[in-house]
Amino acid sequence: MESVVLTDGEVAAVLKVSRATIRRMWWRKQLPAPIQIGVCNRWRKSDIDQWLADQPTNNLYDTPDACERKLV
């Protein structure tokens, strides 16, 4: 089985964030740990896919009163 690896730029494109955000998330241990190939960090695509699947959804329409505007 061939393992696909991604650069920080490719991970950034998948998550629609900047490369700096990817590095910050990695530093804060908010992303799966990359593997080191020579002096380069790479992420396994399967690790990123699993990480995405494990993230909680934040859908505003999940709550019953989400469509009601409350005036305070």
PDB file of C-alpha atoms in Angstrom:
ATOM      1  CA  MET A   1       0.000   0.000   0.000  1.00  0.00           C
ATOM      2  CA  GLU A   2       1.373   3.381  -1.015  1.00  0.00           C
ATOM      3  CA  SER A   3       1.315   6.071   1.654  1.00  0.00           C
ATOM      4  CA  VAL A   4       0.590   9.592   0.438  1.00  0.00           C
ATOM      5  CA  VAL A   5       2.379  12.382   2.270  1.00  0.00           C
ATOM      6  CA  LEU A   6       1.540  16.083   2.220  1.00  0.00           C
ATOM      7  CA  THR A   7       3.630  19.206   2.664  1.00  0.00           C
ATOM      8  CA  ASP A   8       2.561  21.975   5.011  1.00  0.00           C
ATOM      9  CA  GLY A   9       1.314  23.905   1.979  1.00  0.00           C
ATOM     10  CA  GLU A  10      -0.816  20.973   0.844  1.00  0.00           C
ATOM     11  CA  VAL A  11      -2.240  20.496   4.350  1.00  0.00           C
ATOM     12  CA  ALA A  12      -2.981  24.234   4.419  1.00  0.00           C
ATOM     13  CA  ALA A  13      -4.850  23.928   1.122  1.00  0.00           C
ATOM     14  CA  VAL A  14      -6.909  21.001   2.433  1.00  0.00           C
ATOM     15  CA  LEU A  15      -7.839  22.909   5.605  1.00  0.00           C
ATOM     16  CA  LYS A  16      -8.176  26.265   3.778  1.00  0.00           C
ATOM     17  CA  VAL A  17      -5.780  28.048   6.135  1.00  0.00           C
ATOM     18  CA  SER A  18      -2.323  29.557   5.737  1.00  0.00           C
ATOM     19  CA  ARG A  19       0.953  27.670   6.037  1.00  0.00           C
ATOM     20  CA  ALA A  20       1.707  29.748   9.143  1.00  0.00           C
ATOM     21  CA  THR A  21      -1.515  28.481  10.718  1.00  0.00           C
ATOM     22  CA  ILE A  22      -0.499  24.887   9.958  1.00  0.00           C
ATOM     23  CA  ARG A  23       2.858  25.436  11.639  1.00  0.00           C
ATOM     24  CA  ARG A  24       1.181  27.104  14.639  1.00  0.00           C
ATOM     25  CA  MET A  25      -1.341  24.273  14.982  1.00  0.00           C
ATOM     26  CA  TRP A  26       1.484  21.731  14.775  1.00  0.00           C
ATOM     27  CA  TRP A  27       3.513  23.612  17.393  1.00  0.00           C
ATOM     28  CA  ARG A  28       0.465  23.693  19.704  1.00  0.00           C
ATOM     29  CA  LYS A  29      -0.113  19.961  19.081  1.00  0.00           C
ATOM     30  CA  GLN A  30      -3.504  20.647  17.497  1.00  0.00           C
ATOM     31  CA  LEU A  31      -2.602  18.617  14.400  1.00  0.00           C
ATOM     32  CA  PRO A  32      -1.322  15.057  14.098  1.00  0.00           C
ATOM     33  CA  ALA A  33       2.456  14.840  14.338  1.00  0.00           C
ATOM     34  CA  PRO A  34       4.225  14.942  10.983  1.00  0.00           C
ATOM     35  CA  ILE A  35       6.799  12.402   9.897  1.00  0.00           C
ATOM     36  CA  GLN A  36      10.281  13.607   9.117  1.00  0.00           C
ATOM     37  CA  ILE A  37      11.715  12.773   5.713  1.00  0.00           C
ATOM     38  CA  GLY A  38      15.277  14.009   5.708  1.00  0.00           C
ATOM     39  CA  VAL A  39      14.981  17.544   7.055  1.00  0.00           C
ATOM     40  CA  CYS A  40      11.392  17.996   5.825  1.00  0.00           C
ATOM     41  CA  ASN A  41       8.186  17.521   7.788  1.00  0.00           C
ATOM     42  CA  ARG A  42       5.390  15.715   5.962  1.00  0.00           C
ATOM     43  CA  TRP A  43       1.935  14.649   7.080  1.00  0.00           C
ATOM     44  CA  ARG A  44       0.374  11.349   6.111  1.00  0.00           C
ATOM     45  CA  LYS A  45      -2.832  12.043   4.197  1.00  0.00           C
ATOM     46  CA  SER A  46      -4.540   9.254   6.127  1.00  0.00           C
ATOM     47  CA  ASP A  47      -3.621  10.966   9.443  1.00  0.00           C
ATOM     48  CA  ILE A  48      -5.061  14.283   8.257  1.00  0.00           C
ATOM     49  CA  ASP A  49      -8.227  12.595   6.938  1.00  0.00           C
ATOM     50  CA  GLN A  50      -8.721  10.772  10.251  1.00  0.00           C
ATOM     51  CA  TRP A  51      -8.055  13.957  12.228  1.00  0.00           C
ATOM     52  CA  LEU A  52     -10.685  15.789  10.160  1.00  0.00           C
ATOM     53  CA  ALA A  53     -13.202  12.997  10.709  1.00  0.00           C
ATOM     54  CA  ASP A  54     -12.602  13.153  14.477  1.00  0.00           C
ATOM     55  CA  GLN A  55     -13.239  16.917  14.726  1.00  0.00           C
ATOM     56  CA  PRO A  56     -16.570  17.905  16.256  1.00  0.00           C
ATOM     57  CA  THR A  57     -18.984  19.638  13.950  1.00  0.00           C
ATOM     58  CA  ASN A  58     -19.928  23.175  14.830  1.00  0.00           C
ATOM     59  CA  ASN A  59     -23.188  23.536  12.998  1.00  0.00           C
ATOM     60  CA  LEU A  60     -25.257  26.462  14.230  1.00  0.00           C
ATOM     61  CA  TYR A  61     -28.412  24.811  12.937  1.00  0.00           C
ATOM     62  CA  ASP A  62     -28.094  21.769  15.204  1.00  0.00           C
ATOM     63  CA  THR A  63     -29.869  23.500  18.065  1.00  0.00           C
ATOM     64  CA  PRO A  64     -33.678  23.729  18.056  1.00  0.00           C
ATOM     65  CA  ASP A  65     -33.753  27.528  18.482  1.00  0.00           C
ATOM     66  CA  ALA A  66     -30.971  28.273  16.024  1.00  0.00           C
ATOM     67  CA  CYS A  67     -33.278  29.869  13.482  1.00  0.00           C
ATOM     68  CA  GLU A  68     -34.976  32.103  16.023  1.00  0.00           C
ATOM     69  CA  ARG A  69     -33.449  35.484  16.645  1.00  0.00           C
ATOM     70  CA  LYS A  70     -33.563  36.463  20.278  1.00  0.00           C
ATOM     71  CA  LEU A  71     -33.861  40.115  21.159  1.00  0.00           C
ATOM     72  CA  VAL A  72     -32.281  41.166  24.391  1.00  0.00           C
TER      73      VAL A  72
END
